[in-house]
JSON list of C-alpha atoms in Angstrom, two decimals:
[
{"chain": "G", "resi": 30, "resn": "MET", "atom": "CA", "xyz": [-0.40, -0.08, -0.26]},
{"chain": "G", "resi": 31, "resn": "SER", "atom": "CA", "xyz": [1.35, 3.48, -0.76]},
{"chain": "G", "resi": 32, "resn": "GLY", "atom": "CA", "xyz": [1.17, 6.39, 1.34]},
{"chain": "G", "resi": 33, "resn": "ALA", "atom": "CA", "xyz": [-0.86, 9.33, 0.42]},
{"chain": "G", "resi": 34, "resn": "GLY", "atom": "CA", "xyz": [1.57, 11.73, 1.74]},
{"chain": "G", "resi": 35, "resn": "THR", "atom": "CA", "xyz": [-1.21, 13.23, 3.99]},
{"chain": "G", "resi": 36, "resn": "PRO", "atom": "CA", "xyz": [-0.05, 14.80, 7.55]},
{"chain": "G", "resi": 37, "resn": "GLY", "atom": "CA", "xyz": [-0.07, 12.45, 10.20]},
{"chain": "G", "resi": 38, "resn": "SER", "atom": "CA", "xyz": [1.20, 9.88, 8.27]},
{"chain": "G", "resi": 39, "resn": "VAL", "atom": "CA", "xyz": [3.67, 7.38, 9.62]},
{"chain": "G", "resi": 40, "resn": "ASP", "atom": "CA", "xyz": [4.60, 5.67, 6.22]},
{"chain": "G", "resi": 41, "resn": "GLY", "atom": "CA", "xyz": [7.95, 7.23, 5.36]},
{"chain": "G", "resi": 42, "resn": "THR", "atom": "CA", "xyz": [6.66, 9.90, 2.74]},
{"chain": "G", "resi": 43, "resn": "GLN", "atom": "CA", "xyz": [9.20, 12.65, 2.15]},
{"chain": "G", "resi": 44, "resn": "ASN", "atom": "CA", "xyz": [7.30, 15.05, 4.09]},
{"chain": "G", "resi": 45, "resn": "GLU", "atom": "CA", "xyz": [7.69, 13.03, 7.26]},
{"chain": "G", "resi": 46, "resn": "GLN", "atom": "CA", "xyz": [11.57, 12.83, 6.28]},
{"chain": "G", "resi": 47, "resn": "TYR", "atom": "CA", "xyz": [11.81, 16.33, 6.00]},
{"chain": "G", "resi": 48, "resn": "TYR", "atom": "CA", "xyz": [10.80, 16.77, 9.38]},
{"chain": "G", "resi": 49, "resn": "LEU", "atom": "CA", "xyz": [12.56, 13.96, 10.80]},
{"chain": "G", "resi": 50, "resn": "ARG", "atom": "CA", "xyz": [15.99, 15.42, 9.33]},
{"chain": "G", "resi": 51, "resn": "LEU", "atom": "CA", "xyz": [15.40, 19.15, 10.62]},
{"chain": "G", "resi": 52, "resn": "HIS", "atom": "CA", "xyz": [14.47, 17.39, 14.12]},
{"chain": "G", "resi": 53, "resn": "LEU", "atom": "CA", "xyz": [18.06, 15.62, 14.01]},
{"chain": "G", "resi": 54, "resn": "LEU", "atom": "CA", "xyz": [19.83, 19.35, 12.78]},
{"chain": "G", "resi": 55, "resn": "LEU", "atom": "CA", "xyz": [17.88, 20.79, 15.77]},
{"chain": "G", "resi": 56, "resn": "MET", "atom": "CA", "xyz": [19.20, 18.25, 18.23]},
{"chain": "G", "resi": 57, "resn": "LYS", "atom": "CA", "xyz": [22.93, 19.31, 16.36]},
{"chain": "G", "resi": 58, "resn": "ALA", "atom": "CA", "xyz": [21.94, 23.11, 17.25]},
{"chain": "G", "resi": 59, "resn": "GLY", "atom": "CA", "xyz": [21.74, 22.16, 21.12]},
{"chain": "G", "resi": 60, "resn": "ASP", "atom": "CA", "xyz": [25.27, 20.98, 20.69]},
{"chain": "G", "resi": 61, "resn": "VAL", "atom": "CA", "xyz": [26.17, 24.45, 19.23]},
{"chain": "G", "resi": 62, "resn": "LEU", "atom": "CA", "xyz": [24.54, 26.21, 22.36]},
{"chain": "G", "resi": 63, "resn": "ARG", "atom": "CA", "xyz": [26.46, 23.59, 24.59]},
{"chain": "G", "resi": 64, "resn": "THR", "atom": "CA", "xyz": [29.65, 24.66, 23.10]},
{"chain": "G", "resi": 65, "resn": "MET", "atom": "CA", "xyz": [28.75, 28.59, 23.40]},
{"chain": "G", "resi": 66, "resn": "PHE", "atom": "CA", "xyz": [27.56, 28.13, 26.61]},
{"chain": "G", "resi": 67, "resn": "ASP", "atom": "CA", "xyz": [31.03, 25.97, 27.62]},
{"chain": "G", "resi": 68, "resn": "SER", "atom": "CA", "xyz": [33.13, 28.85, 26.45]},
{"chain": "G", "resi": 69, "resn": "ILE", "atom": "CA", "xyz": [31.17, 31.57, 28.32]},
{"chain": "G", "resi": 70, "resn": "ILE", "atom": "CA", "xyz": [31.31, 29.30, 31.54]},
{"chain": "G", "resi": 71, "resn": "THR", "atom": "CA", "xyz": [33.98, 26.51, 31.00]},
{"chain": "G", "resi": 72, "resn": "PRO", "atom": "CA", "xyz": [33.30, 23.21, 32.41]},
{"chain": "G", "resi": 73, "resn": "ALA", "atom": "CA", "xyz": [35.87, 23.73, 35.33]},
{"chain": "G", "resi": 74, "resn": "ASN", "atom": "CA", "xyz": [34.08, 26.66, 36.61]},
{"chain": "G", "resi": 75, "resn": "LEU", "atom": "CA", "xyz": [30.42, 25.69, 36.39]},
{"chain": "G", "resi": 76, "resn": "LEU", "atom": "CA", "xyz": [29.80, 24.72, 39.73]},
{"chain": "G", "resi": 77, "resn": "LEU", "atom": "CA", "xyz": [31.05, 28.40, 40.98]},
{"chain": "G", "resi": 78, "resn": "GLU", "atom": "CA", "xyz": [29.42, 29.92, 38.22]},
{"chain": "G", "resi": 79, "resn": "LEU", "atom": "CA", "xyz": [26.32, 28.27, 39.32]},
{"chain": "G", "resi": 80, "resn": "ARG", "atom": "CA", "xyz": [26.92, 28.88, 43.04]},
{"chain": "G", "resi": 81, "resn": "ASN", "atom": "CA", "xyz": [27.51, 32.62, 42.29]},
{"chain": "G", "resi": 82, "resn": "HIS", "atom": "CA", "xyz": [24.21, 33.16, 40.33]},
{"chain": "G", "resi": 83, "resn": "LYS", "atom": "CA", "xyz": [21.91, 31.03, 43.08]},
{"chain": "G", "resi": 84, "resn": "ARG", "atom": "CA", "xyz": [19.85, 33.88, 43.48]},
{"chain": "G", "resi": 85, "resn": "VAL", "atom": "CA", "xyz": [19.34, 34.24, 40.02]},
{"chain": "G", "resi": 86, "resn": "ILE", "atom": "CA", "xyz": [18.61, 30.57, 39.27]},
{"chain": "G", "resi": 87, "resn": "ASP", "atom": "CA", "xyz": [16.50, 30.20, 42.55]},
{"chain": "G", "resi": 88, "resn": "LYS", "atom": "CA", "xyz": [14.14, 33.00, 41.32]},
{"chain": "G", "resi": 89, "resn": "LEU", "atom": "CA", "xyz": [13.92, 31.30, 37.79]},
{"chain": "G", "resi": 90, "resn": "LYS", "atom": "CA", "xyz": [12.75, 28.36, 39.62]},
{"chain": "G", "resi": 91, "resn": "LYS", "atom": "CA", "xyz": [10.28, 29.88, 41.72]},
{"chain": "G", "resi": 92, "resn": "ASP", "atom": "CA", "xyz": [8.99, 31.72, 38.84]},
{"chain": "G", "resi": 93, "resn": "GLY", "atom": "CA", "xyz": [8.49, 28.56, 36.49]},
{"chain": "G", "resi": 94, "resn": "ILE", "atom": "CA", "xyz": [11.03, 29.49, 34.29]},
{"chain": "G", "resi": 95, "resn": "LEU", "atom": "CA", "xyz": [13.26, 26.05, 35.39]},
{"chain": "G", "resi": 96, "resn": "SER", "atom": "CA", "xyz": [11.54, 23.24, 35.99]},
{"chain": "G", "resi": 97, "resn": "ASN", "atom": "CA", "xyz": [12.21, 21.05, 39.10]},
{"chain": "G", "resi": 98, "resn": "ASP", "atom": "CA", "xyz": [14.01, 18.44, 36.36]},
{"chain": "G", "resi": 99, "resn": "GLN", "atom": "CA", "xyz": [16.39, 21.17, 35.32]},
{"chain": "G", "resi": 100, "resn": "TYR", "atom": "CA", "xyz": [16.93, 22.80, 38.68]},
{"chain": "G", "resi": 101, "resn": "ILE", "atom": "CA", "xyz": [18.14, 18.96, 39.54]},
{"chain": "G", "resi": 102, "resn": "LEU", "atom": "CA", "xyz": [20.50, 19.04, 36.85]},
{"chain": "G", "resi": 103, "resn": "LEU", "atom": "CA", "xyz": [22.38, 22.24, 38.26]},
{"chain": "G", "resi": 104, "resn": "ASN", "atom": "CA", "xyz": [23.05, 20.49, 41.79]},
{"chain": "G", "resi": 105, "resn": "PRO", "atom": "CA", "xyz": [25.13, 19.08, 43.38]},
{"chain": "G", "resi": 106, "resn": "ASN", "atom": "CA", "xyz": [27.23, 17.82, 40.17]},
{"chain": "G", "resi": 107, "resn": "PRO", "atom": "CA", "xyz": [26.31, 19.83, 37.20]},
{"chain": "G", "resi": 108, "resn": "ALA", "atom": "CA", "xyz": [27.65, 18.92, 33.89]},
{"chain": "G", "resi": 109, "resn": "SER", "atom": "CA", "xyz": [26.33, 20.82, 30.90]},
{"chain": "G", "resi": 110, "resn": "LYS", "atom": "CA", "xyz": [26.57, 17.75, 28.75]},
{"chain": "G", "resi": 111, "resn": "ARG", "atom": "CA", "xyz": [23.35, 17.05, 30.45]},
{"chain": "G", "resi": 112, "resn": "PHE", "atom": "CA", "xyz": [21.32, 20.03, 29.85]},
{"chain": "G", "resi": 113, "resn": "ASP", "atom": "CA", "xyz": [18.78, 20.15, 27.12]},
{"chain": "G", "resi": 114, "resn": "VAL", "atom": "CA", "xyz": [18.19, 23.17, 24.67]},
{"chain": "G", "resi": 115, "resn": "SER", "atom": "CA", "xyz": [15.86, 24.79, 26.85]},
{"chain": "G", "resi": 116, "resn": "LEU", "atom": "CA", "xyz": [18.08, 24.83, 30.26]},
{"chain": "G", "resi": 117, "resn": "LEU", "atom": "CA", "xyz": [20.98, 26.08, 27.92]},
{"chain": "G", "resi": 118, "resn": "ILE", "atom": "CA", "xyz": [18.95, 28.82, 26.41]},
{"chain": "G", "resi": 119, "resn": "VAL", "atom": "CA", "xyz": [17.80, 30.01, 29.76]},
{"chain": "G", "resi": 120, "resn": "LEU", "atom": "CA", "xyz": [21.44, 30.07, 31.43]},
{"chain": "G", "resi": 121, "resn": "LEU", "atom": "CA", "xyz": [22.93, 31.70, 28.25]},
{"chain": "G", "resi": 122, "resn": "ARG", "atom": "CA", "xyz": [20.16, 34.26, 28.85]},
{"chain": "G", "resi": 123, "resn": "ASN", "atom": "CA", "xyz": [20.04, 34.72, 32.54]},
{"chain": "G", "resi": 124, "resn": "ILE", "atom": "CA", "xyz": [23.84, 34.08, 33.58]},
{"chain": "G", "resi": 125, "resn": "CYS", "atom": "CA", "xyz": [25.87, 34.53, 30.85]},
{"chain": "G", "resi": 126, "resn": "ASN", "atom": "CA", "xyz": [26.29, 38.11, 30.71]},
{"chain": "G", "resi": 127, "resn": "LEU", "atom": "CA", "xyz": [24.01, 38.02, 27.23]},
{"chain": "G", "resi": 128, "resn": "GLN", "atom": "CA", "xyz": [21.13, 41.21, 28.33]},
{"chain": "G", "resi": 129, "resn": "PRO", "atom": "CA", "xyz": [19.02, 38.99, 29.93]},
{"chain": "G", "resi": 130, "resn": "ASN", "atom": "CA", "xyz": [16.14, 41.96, 30.07]},
{"chain": "G", "resi": 131, "resn": "ASN", "atom": "CA", "xyz": [16.61, 42.92, 26.47]},
{"chain": "G", "resi": 132, "resn": "PRO", "atom": "CA", "xyz": [13.27, 42.91, 24.80]},
{"chain": "G", "resi": 133, "resn": "PHE", "atom": "CA", "xyz": [14.59, 40.63, 21.84]},
{"chain": "G", "resi": 134, "resn": "TRP", "atom": "CA", "xyz": [14.31, 37.74, 23.93]},
{"chain": "G", "resi": 135, "resn": "LYS", "atom": "CA", "xyz": [10.83, 37.68, 23.97]},
{"chain": "G", "resi": 136, "resn": "GLU", "atom": "CA", "xyz": [10.42, 37.81, 20.00]},
{"chain": "G", "resi": 137, "resn": "LYS", "atom": "CA", "xyz": [8.37, 34.14, 19.07]},
{"chain": "G", "resi": 138, "resn": "ASP", "atom": "CA", "xyz": [8.27, 35.01, 15.26]},
{"chain": "G", "resi": 139, "resn": "ASN", "atom": "CA", "xyz": [11.61, 34.42, 13.48]},
{"chain": "G", "resi": 140, "resn": "ASN", "atom": "CA", "xyz": [9.97, 36.40, 10.63]},
{"chain": "G", "resi": 141, "resn": "LYS", "atom": "CA", "xyz": [10.54, 39.31, 12.83]},
{"chain": "G", "resi": 142, "resn": "ILE", "atom": "CA", "xyz": [14.22, 39.61, 13.97]},
{"chain": "G", "resi": 143, "resn": "THR", "atom": "CA", "xyz": [15.81, 41.85, 12.34]},
{"chain": "G", "resi": 144, "resn": "ASP", "atom": "CA", "xyz": [19.64, 42.99, 11.86]},
{"chain": "G", "resi": 145, "resn": "THR", "atom": "CA", "xyz": [18.97, 45.60, 14.71]},
{"chain": "G", "resi": 146, "resn": "MET", "atom": "CA", "xyz": [19.29, 42.42, 17.18]},
{"chain": "G", "resi": 147, "resn": "PRO", "atom": "CA", "xyz": [22.51, 41.59, 18.52]},
{"chain": "G", "resi": 148, "resn": "PRO", "atom": "CA", "xyz": [23.70, 38.59, 16.41]},
{"chain": "G", "resi": 149, "resn": "VAL", "atom": "CA", "xyz": [24.25, 35.85, 18.96]},
{"chain": "G", "resi": 150, "resn": "ILE", "atom": "CA", "xyz": [21.19, 36.93, 21.14]},
{"chain": "G", "resi": 151, "resn": "ALA", "atom": "CA", "xyz": [19.13, 36.76, 17.61]},
{"chain": "G", "resi": 152, "resn": "ASN", "atom": "CA", "xyz": [20.46, 33.60, 16.63]},
{"chain": "G", "resi": 153, "resn": "ILE", "atom": "CA", "xyz": [19.65, 31.72, 19.99]},
{"chain": "G", "resi": 154, "resn": "VAL", "atom": "CA", "xyz": [16.08, 33.16, 20.00]},
{"chain": "G", "resi": 155, "resn": "ARG", "atom": "CA", "xyz": [15.78, 31.86, 16.68]},
{"chain": "G", "resi": 156, "resn": "ILE", "atom": "CA", "xyz": [16.71, 28.21, 17.46]},
{"chain": "G", "resi": 157, "resn": "ARG", "atom": "CA", "xyz": [14.58, 28.60, 20.51]},
{"chain": "G", "resi": 158, "resn": "ASN", "atom": "CA", "xyz": [11.67, 29.54, 18.26]},
{"chain": "G", "resi": 159, "resn": "LEU", "atom": "CA", "xyz": [12.33, 26.79, 15.68]},
{"chain": "G", "resi": 160, "resn": "ARG", "atom": "CA", "xyz": [12.69, 24.06, 18.25]},
{"chain": "G", "resi": 161, "resn": "ASN", "atom": "CA", "xyz": [9.44, 25.26, 20.00]},
{"chain": "G", "resi": 162, "resn": "LYS", "atom": "CA", "xyz": [7.74, 25.27, 16.51]},
{"chain": "G", "resi": 163, "resn": "MET", "atom": "CA", "xyz": [8.91, 21.51, 15.98]},
{"chain": "G", "resi": 164, "resn": "GLN", "atom": "CA", "xyz": [8.36, 20.48, 19.28]},
{"chain": "G", "resi": 165, "resn": "HIS", "atom": "CA", "xyz": [4.67, 21.71, 19.04]},
{"chain": "G", "resi": 166, "resn": "LYS", "atom": "CA", "xyz": [3.65, 19.95, 15.88]},
{"chain": "G", "resi": 167, "resn": "HIS", "atom": "CA", "xyz": [0.71, 17.88, 16.19]},
{"chain": "G", "resi": 168, "resn": "VAL", "atom": "CA", "xyz": [2.14, 16.08, 13.28]},
{"chain": "G", "resi": 169, "resn": "ALA", "atom": "CA", "xyz": [5.56, 14.66, 12.00]},
{"chain": "G", "resi": 170, "resn": "TYR", "atom": "CA", "xyz": [5.51, 16.56, 8.58]},
{"chain": "G", "resi": 171, "resn": "LEU", "atom": "CA", "xyz": [7.06, 19.67, 6.85]},
{"chain": "G", "resi": 172, "resn": "ASP", "atom": "CA", "xyz": [6.57, 20.39, 3.18]},
{"chain": "G", "resi": 173, "resn": "GLN", "atom": "CA", "xyz": [9.68, 21.09, 1.14]},
{"chain": "G", "resi": 174, "resn": "LYS", "atom": "CA", "xyz": [9.74, 24.64, 0.92]},
{"chain": "G", "resi": 175, "resn": "GLU", "atom": "CA", "xyz": [9.67, 24.67, 5.29]},
{"chain": "G", "resi": 176, "resn": "PHE", "atom": "CA", "xyz": [12.14, 22.39, 5.41]},
{"chain": "G", "resi": 177, "resn": "GLU", "atom": "CA", "xyz": [14.85, 24.17, 3.29]},
{"chain": "G", "resi": 178, "resn": "ASP", "atom": "CA", "xyz": [13.72, 27.84, 4.63]},
{"chain": "G", "resi": 179, "resn": "ASN", "atom": "CA", "xyz": [14.44, 25.84, 8.10]},
{"chain": "G", "resi": 180, "resn": "TRP", "atom": "CA", "xyz": [17.73, 24.21, 7.16]},
{"chain": "G", "resi": 181, "resn": "ARG", "atom": "CA", "xyz": [18.94, 27.09, 5.58]},
{"chain": "G", "resi": 182, "resn": "LEU", "atom": "CA", "xyz": [18.28, 29.39, 8.66]},
{"chain": "G", "resi": 183, "resn": "LEU", "atom": "CA", "xyz": [19.57, 26.63, 11.19]},
{"chain": "G", "resi": 184, "resn": "GLY", "atom": "CA", "xyz": [22.75, 26.12, 9.36]},
{"chain": "G", "resi": 185, "resn": "HIS", "atom": "CA", "xyz": [23.29, 29.95, 9.40]},
{"chain": "G", "resi": 186, "resn": "VAL", "atom": "CA", "xyz": [22.81, 30.44, 13.12]},
{"chain": "G", "resi": 187, "resn": "SER", "atom": "CA", "xyz": [24.53, 27.44, 13.64]},
{"chain": "G", "resi": 188, "resn": "VAL", "atom": "CA", "xyz": [27.72, 28.92, 12.36]},
{"chain": "G", "resi": 189, "resn": "ILE", "atom": "CA", "xyz": [27.13, 32.30, 13.66]},
{"chain": "G", "resi": 190, "resn": "VAL", "atom": "CA", "xyz": [26.25, 31.35, 17.09]},
{"chain": "G", "resi": 191, "resn": "VAL", "atom": "CA", "xyz": [29.80, 29.80, 17.83]}
]
């Protein structure tokens, strides 16, 4: 039986393959964010830096920005290799001196990100937005244009972020 290529299918259609390929590239974008994080806060200094930012981290937990699971990863023996993309982005924004109060962090639409944004922040926000968009899809489906546009975007921001 041949798949019709309808959204939501799990029959290996091209559109499903686009989704899976982009999802895998997004996972690699997490490695890019980790490399950036580790260049700002080296693994050898991670525990000390987290202790220095304890008040900020506790407020993030209290405000529901950090989940219990993410908070646990920060104590007692943190290792950035265990941090997911969401946690890395929160830490980059809030403890790595990347202008945490800059309104650009709140932009949810990659089409509205302009050249006036600081490039590092803009690219972290682009990764976050694309990841959120992919995570909230109801079906594993991307058309070719959406795949190509997002593939190009991720390839570009991954090079710029590092």
